[in-house]
Structure formats: structure tokens, C-alpha cells
PDB file of C-alpha atoms in Angstrom:
ATOM      1  CA  MET A   1       0.060   0.070   0.098  1.00  0.00           C
ATOM      2  CA  ASN A   2       1.461   3.198  -0.953  1.00  0.00           C
ATOM      3  CA  ASP A   3       1.621   6.168   1.404  1.00  0.00           C
ATOM      4  CA  LEU A   4      -1.310   8.141   0.253  1.00  0.00           C
ATOM      5  CA  ASN A   5      -3.421   4.959   0.382  1.00  0.00           C
ATOM      6  CA  GLN A   6      -2.164   4.251   3.807  1.00  0.00           C
ATOM      7  CA  ALA A   7      -3.289   7.905   5.148  1.00  0.00           C
ATOM      8  CA  LYS A   8      -6.787   7.354   3.553  1.00  0.00           C
ATOM      9  CA  GLN A   9      -7.428   4.043   5.511  1.00  0.00           C
ATOM     10  CA  PRO A  10      -8.722   4.258   9.240  1.00  0.00           C
ATOM     11  CA  LYS A  11      -6.399   2.843  11.943  1.00  0.00           C
ATOM     12  CA  SER A  12      -9.255   1.179  13.425  1.00  0.00           C
ATOM     13  CA  ILE A  13     -13.266   1.360  12.969  1.00  0.00           C
ATOM     14  CA  LEU A  14     -13.425   3.433  16.051  1.00  0.00           C
ATOM     15  CA  ALA A  15     -11.583   6.204  14.022  1.00  0.00           C
ATOM     16  CA  GLY A  16     -14.572   6.298  11.456  1.00  0.00           C
ATOM     17  CA  PRO A  17     -15.178   4.214   8.381  1.00  0.00           C
ATOM     18  CA  TYR A  18     -13.292   4.754   5.059  1.00  0.00           C
ATOM     19  CA  GLY A  19     -13.864   8.076   3.746  1.00  0.00           C
ATOM     20  CA  HIS A  20     -15.799   9.321   6.667  1.00  0.00           C
ATOM     21  CA  PRO A  21     -13.659  10.087   9.631  1.00  0.00           C
ATOM     22  CA  PHE A  22     -15.264  10.765  13.248  1.00  0.00           C
ATOM     23  CA  HIS A  23     -12.644  13.610  14.423  1.00  0.00           C
ATOM     24  CA  PRO A  24     -13.842  16.459  11.897  1.00  0.00           C
ATOM     25  CA  VAL A  25     -17.239  15.833  13.211  1.00  0.00           C
ATOM     26  CA  MET A  26     -16.245  15.804  16.960  1.00  0.00           C
ATOM     27  CA  VAL A  27     -14.132  19.018  16.777  1.00  0.00           C
ATOM     28  CA  THR A  28     -17.277  21.008  16.424  1.00  0.00           C
ATOM     29  CA  VAL A  29     -18.231  20.426  20.027  1.00  0.00           C
ATOM     30  CA  PRO A  30     -15.273  22.084  21.564  1.00  0.00           C
ATOM     31  CA  ILE A  31     -15.119  24.668  18.967  1.00  0.00           C
ATOM     32  CA  GLY A  32     -18.580  25.557  19.263  1.00  0.00           C
ATOM     33  CA  ALA A  33     -18.577  25.538  23.122  1.00  0.00           C
ATOM     34  CA  TRP A  34     -15.418  28.048  23.086  1.00  0.00           C
ATOM     35  CA  VAL A  35     -16.805  30.369  20.708  1.00  0.00           C
ATOM     36  CA  ALA A  36     -20.144  30.240  22.536  1.00  0.00           C
ATOM     37  CA  SER A  37     -18.090  31.101  25.821  1.00  0.00           C
ATOM     38  CA  VAL A  38     -16.791  34.047  24.306  1.00  0.00           C
ATOM     39  CA  VAL A  39     -20.144  35.307  23.289  1.00  0.00           C
ATOM     40  CA  PHE A  40     -21.350  34.665  26.945  1.00  0.00           C
ATOM     41  CA  ASP A  41     -18.349  36.853  28.265  1.00  0.00           C
ATOM     42  CA  ILE A  42     -19.042  39.526  25.786  1.00  0.00           C
ATOM     43  CA  ILE A  43     -22.698  39.773  26.781  1.00  0.00           C
ATOM     44  CA  ALA A  44     -21.541  39.526  30.621  1.00  0.00           C
ATOM     45  CA  PHE A  45     -19.094  42.708  30.003  1.00  0.00           C
ATOM     46  CA  ALA A  46     -21.850  44.455  27.963  1.00  0.00           C
ATOM     47  CA  SER A  47     -24.422  43.840  30.805  1.00  0.00           C
ATOM     48  CA  SER A  48     -25.339  46.336  33.048  1.00  0.00           C
ATOM     49  CA  GLY A  49     -27.423  44.061  35.178  1.00  0.00           C
ATOM     50  CA  ASP A  50     -26.820  40.777  36.797  1.00  0.00           C
ATOM     51  CA  GLU A  51     -23.689  39.315  34.654  1.00  0.00           C
ATOM     52  CA  SER A  52     -23.347  36.178  36.652  1.00  0.00           C
ATOM     53  CA  VAL A  53     -25.748  34.075  34.568  1.00  0.00           C
ATOM     54  CA  PHE A  54     -23.332  34.846  31.327  1.00  0.00           C
ATOM     55  CA  SER A  55     -20.035  34.356  33.184  1.00  0.00           C
ATOM     56  CA  GLU A  56     -21.133  31.417  34.682  1.00  0.00           C
ATOM     57  CA  GLY A  57     -22.437  30.178  31.139  1.00  0.00           C
ATOM     58  CA  ALA A  58     -19.177  30.903  29.750  1.00  0.00           C
ATOM     59  CA  TYR A  59     -17.560  29.076  32.599  1.00  0.00           C
ATOM     60  CA  TRP A  60     -19.202  25.745  32.107  1.00  0.00           C
ATOM     61  CA  LEU A  61     -19.106  26.249  28.325  1.00  0.00           C
ATOM     62  CA  ILE A  62     -15.301  26.410  28.401  1.00  0.00           C
ATOM     63  CA  LEU A  63     -15.433  22.938  30.392  1.00  0.00           C
ATOM     64  CA  ILE A  64     -17.788  21.374  27.856  1.00  0.00           C
ATOM     65  CA  GLY A  65     -14.985  22.355  25.302  1.00  0.00           C
ATOM     66  CA  ILE A  66     -12.208  20.980  27.289  1.00  0.00           C
ATOM     67  CA  ILE A  67     -14.017  17.809  27.442  1.00  0.00           C
ATOM     68  CA  GLY A  68     -14.987  17.381  24.104  1.00  0.00           C
ATOM     69  CA  ALA A  69     -11.411  18.327  23.028  1.00  0.00           C
ATOM     70  CA  VAL A  70     -10.136  15.490  24.833  1.00  0.00           C
ATOM     71  CA  VAL A  71     -12.625  12.983  22.911  1.00  0.00           C
ATOM     72  CA  ALA A  72     -11.811  14.778  19.724  1.00  0.00           C
ATOM     73  CA  ALA A  73      -8.121  14.296  20.052  1.00  0.00           C
ATOM     74  CA  LEU A  74      -8.272  10.846  20.648  1.00  0.00           C
ATOM     75  CA  PHE A  75      -9.825  10.165  17.544  1.00  0.00           C
ATOM     76  CA  GLY A  76      -7.730  12.656  15.724  1.00  0.00           C
ATOM     77  CA  LEU A  77      -4.346  10.856  17.346  1.00  0.00           C
ATOM     78  CA  MET A  78      -6.073   7.526  15.221  1.00  0.00           C
ATOM     79  CA  ASP A  79      -6.082   9.349  12.208  1.00  0.00           C
ATOM     80  CA  LEU A  80      -2.698  10.911  12.697  1.00  0.00           C
ATOM     81  CA  LEU A  81      -1.085   7.314  13.094  1.00  0.00           C
ATOM     82  CA  VAL A  82      -2.075   6.184   9.698  1.00  0.00           C
ATOM     83  CA  ILE A  83      -0.086   8.983   8.127  1.00  0.00           C
ATOM     84  CA  PRO A  84       3.654   7.664   7.255  1.00  0.00           C
ATOM     85  CA  ARG A  85       6.662   9.433   9.303  1.00  0.00           C
ATOM     86  CA  GLY A  86       8.494  11.807   7.471  1.00  0.00           C
ATOM     87  CA  THR A  87       6.248  13.153   4.955  1.00  0.00           C
ATOM     88  CA  PRO A  88       4.960  16.728   5.068  1.00  0.00           C
ATOM     89  CA  ALA A  89       1.555  15.575   5.736  1.00  0.00           C
ATOM     90  CA  PHE A  90       2.848  13.955   8.945  1.00  0.00           C
ATOM     91  CA  ARG A  91       4.470  17.175   9.879  1.00  0.00           C
ATOM     92  CA  THR A  92       1.597  19.204   9.383  1.00  0.00           C
ATOM     93  CA  GLY A  93      -0.483  16.700  11.499  1.00  0.00           C
ATOM     94  CA  LEU A  94       2.135  16.983  14.483  1.00  0.00           C
ATOM     95  CA  THR A  95       1.751  20.747  14.081  1.00  0.00           C
ATOM     96  CA  HIS A  96      -1.977  20.499  14.282  1.00  0.00           C
ATOM     97  CA  MET A  97      -1.898  18.429  16.728  1.00  0.00           C
ATOM     98  CA  ALA A  98       0.771  20.603  19.022  1.00  0.00           C
ATOM     99  CA  ALA A  99      -1.120  23.688  18.415  1.00  0.00           C
ATOM    100  CA  ASN A 100      -4.798  21.819  19.428  1.00  0.00           C
ATOM    101  CA  LEU A 101      -3.037  20.696  22.750  1.00  0.00           C
ATOM    102  CA  THR A 102      -1.673  24.196  23.384  1.00  0.00           C
ATOM    103  CA  VAL A 103      -5.200  25.462  22.814  1.00  0.00           C
ATOM    104  CA  VAL A 104      -6.537  22.847  25.278  1.00  0.00           C
ATOM    105  CA  VAL A 105      -4.141  23.991  27.821  1.00  0.00           C
ATOM    106  CA  LEU A 106      -4.844  27.329  27.592  1.00  0.00           C
ATOM    107  CA  PHE A 107      -8.766  26.665  28.205  1.00  0.00           C
ATOM    108  CA  ILE A 108      -7.569  24.510  31.221  1.00  0.00           C
ATOM    109  CA  VAL A 109      -5.696  27.668  32.721  1.00  0.00           C
ATOM    110  CA  ASN A 110      -8.486  29.848  31.648  1.00  0.00           C
ATOM    111  CA  PHE A 111     -10.896  27.342  33.608  1.00  0.00           C
ATOM    112  CA  ALA A 112      -8.721  27.296  36.544  1.00  0.00           C
ATOM    113  CA  ILE A 113      -8.261  31.248  36.629  1.00  0.00           C
ATOM    114  CA  ARG A 114     -12.260  31.742  36.607  1.00  0.00           C
ATOM    115  CA  ALA A 115     -12.873  29.129  39.214  1.00  0.00           C
ATOM    116  CA  GLY A 116     -10.294  30.751  41.656  1.00  0.00           C
ATOM    117  CA  GLN A 117     -11.643  34.163  41.204  1.00  0.00           C
ATOM    118  CA  GLY A 118     -15.460  32.815  41.313  1.00  0.00           C
ATOM    119  CA  TYR A 119     -16.974  32.131  38.051  1.00  0.00           C
ATOM    120  CA  GLU A 120     -20.049  34.435  38.756  1.00  0.00           C
ATOM    121  CA  ASP A 121     -17.767  37.551  37.812  1.00  0.00           C
ATOM    122  CA  ALA A 122     -16.705  38.299  34.111  1.00  0.00           C
ATOM    123  CA  SER A 123     -13.100  37.476  33.751  1.00  0.00           C
ATOM    124  CA  VAL A 124     -10.979  39.795  31.653  1.00  0.00           C
ATOM    125  CA  VAL A 125      -7.781  37.582  32.074  1.00  0.00           C
ATOM    126  CA  GLY A 126     -10.058  34.663  31.067  1.00  0.00           C
ATOM    127  CA  PHE A 127     -11.593  36.537  28.082  1.00  0.00           C
ATOM    128  CA  VAL A 128      -8.161  37.622  26.715  1.00  0.00           C
ATOM    129  CA  ILE A 129      -6.896  33.749  27.226  1.00  0.00           C
ATOM    130  CA  SER A 130      -9.918  32.712  25.249  1.00  0.00           C
ATOM    131  CA  LEU A 131      -9.187  35.206  22.122  1.00  0.00           C
ATOM    132  CA  ILE A 132      -5.646  33.953  22.105  1.00  0.00           C
ATOM    133  CA  ALA A 133      -6.779  30.429  22.208  1.00  0.00           C
ATOM    134  CA  LEU A 134      -9.406  30.707  19.390  1.00  0.00           C
ATOM    135  CA  ALA A 135      -6.773  32.532  17.197  1.00  0.00           C
ATOM    136  CA  LEU A 136      -4.433  29.606  17.735  1.00  0.00           C
ATOM    137  CA  LEU A 137      -7.403  27.180  17.056  1.00  0.00           C
ATOM    138  CA  GLY A 138      -8.181  29.075  13.817  1.00  0.00           C
ATOM    139  CA  PHE A 139      -4.766  28.475  12.653  1.00  0.00           C
ATOM    140  CA  SER A 140      -5.016  24.785  13.610  1.00  0.00           C
ATOM    141  CA  GLY A 141      -8.256  24.445  11.874  1.00  0.00           C
ATOM    142  CA  TRP A 142      -6.587  25.742   8.828  1.00  0.00           C
ATOM    143  CA  LEU A 143      -3.754  23.031   9.234  1.00  0.00           C
ATOM    144  CA  GLY A 144      -6.625  20.348   9.908  1.00  0.00           C
ATOM    145  CA  GLY A 145      -8.291  21.434   6.665  1.00  0.00           C
ATOM    146  CA  LYS A 146      -4.903  21.283   4.725  1.00  0.00           C
ATOM    147  CA  LEU A 147      -4.362  17.691   5.829  1.00  0.00           C
ATOM    148  CA  ALA A 148      -7.935  16.649   4.469  1.00  0.00           C
ATOM    149  CA  TYR A 149      -8.522  18.833   1.594  1.00  0.00           C
ATOM    150  CA  HIS A 150      -4.634  19.363  -0.016  1.00  0.00           C
ATOM    151  CA  TYR A 151      -3.182  15.928   1.491  1.00  0.00           C
ATOM    152  CA  GLY A 152      -6.358  13.840   1.399  1.00  0.00           C
ATOM    153  CA  VAL A 153      -5.606  12.356   4.752  1.00  0.00           C
ATOM    154  CA  ARG A 154      -8.620  10.101   5.520  1.00  0.00           C
ATOM    155  CA  VAL A 155     -10.634  11.360   2.433  1.00  0.00           C
ATOM    156  CA  ALA A 156     -12.021   8.480  -0.130  1.00  0.00           C
ATOM    157  CA  SER A 157     -10.175   8.401  -3.103  1.00  0.00           C
ATOM    158  CA  GLU A 158     -10.703  10.174  -6.351  1.00  0.00           C
ATOM    159  CA  GLU A 159     -12.162   6.553  -8.019  1.00  0.00           C
ATOM    160  CA  THR A 160     -14.679   6.823  -4.795  1.00  0.00           C
ATOM    161  CA  GLN A 161     -15.305  10.431  -5.113  1.00  0.00           C
ATOM    162  CA  ARG A 162     -16.037  10.045  -9.025  1.00  0.00           C
ATOM    163  CA  GLU A 163     -19.045   7.862  -8.302  1.00  0.00           C
ATOM    164  CA  GLY A 164     -20.993  10.874  -7.220  1.00  0.00           C
ATOM    165  CA  PHE A 165     -20.629  12.614 -10.658  1.00  0.00           C
ATOM    166  CA  ARG A 166     -21.440   9.874 -12.995  1.00  0.00           C
TER     167      ARG A 166
END
């Protein structure tokens, strides 16, 4: 099996069937939760009344994102392990993984800061960390897109894709 075909095959059925990996679907949970937490922070800062409901919402959304990211990372690791070592695709995958792990660490720190100061109050430090982490997440998502759309990692072969255009 050549390197490209190897990178298209699932490591395990747990990673998702051929041509339909689970990792890209699972990343929507942490991304959505973390983006929503920033929206909640903005509402909390703009609120002239009781900000605690939005600050607390942001706090719990960050935790949901952390949990979702850990699960998504396990599936992403299965996809990374099918990419042959020493290839540009593998190096891109490692960079994608490192950026994502950095994002998770930033959100863990963010969560801890909010827990320490009382999550009922809007956190300027937490908000800034969220913005930095989301910027890094955007870069990492671009790398993930490069893996799928440029290198074809875990994407069905062109022969399989051609079936949809006959």
C-alpha cells in the first residue's frame, strides 16, 4: 500500500469508516462551546445588570469544550497514526496536534483562573486567554483543512469520489 492510500485508511473502525472519519465531526463540540463562551463573556461585560448568569455560562461552556476536545483528540490521534512518518502530511499533522494541545492547555488555565476568582464574575484575563486560544485554534483548523483537502488524509480516493459525478 502506498503512503497516500495508507493515509486514507482508518487505523481502526473506531476512527470512522473509510472516507468518513469521526474526528472532524467531533471537533465541532469544543469549537462551538468555546466560541459560545466568548459570546457569553461579551454579553457579561456589556450587561449593566446581573452578569453572573452569562459569566457562569461561559465557565461551563469552557469545561464542555475541554472535555469535547480531549475526546476529539483521541480520534485525531488515530487519524495521525495512519500518516506515514517523515512526510509533509505527518509534519503538518504534528503541528496541528501541538497547536490543538496548546489550545486545550490555554482553556484549562482559563477554567482554573475563573474557578479561582469565582466564576460568577466576568474575567478579563479569561476573556483574553479565550481570544488568544481561539486565534490559535483558527490556525490549527486551517492545518486540519490542509490535511484533509490538500493532502487527502482520511478522505476517500478520487475513484470513490468520482461515483458521485457519474
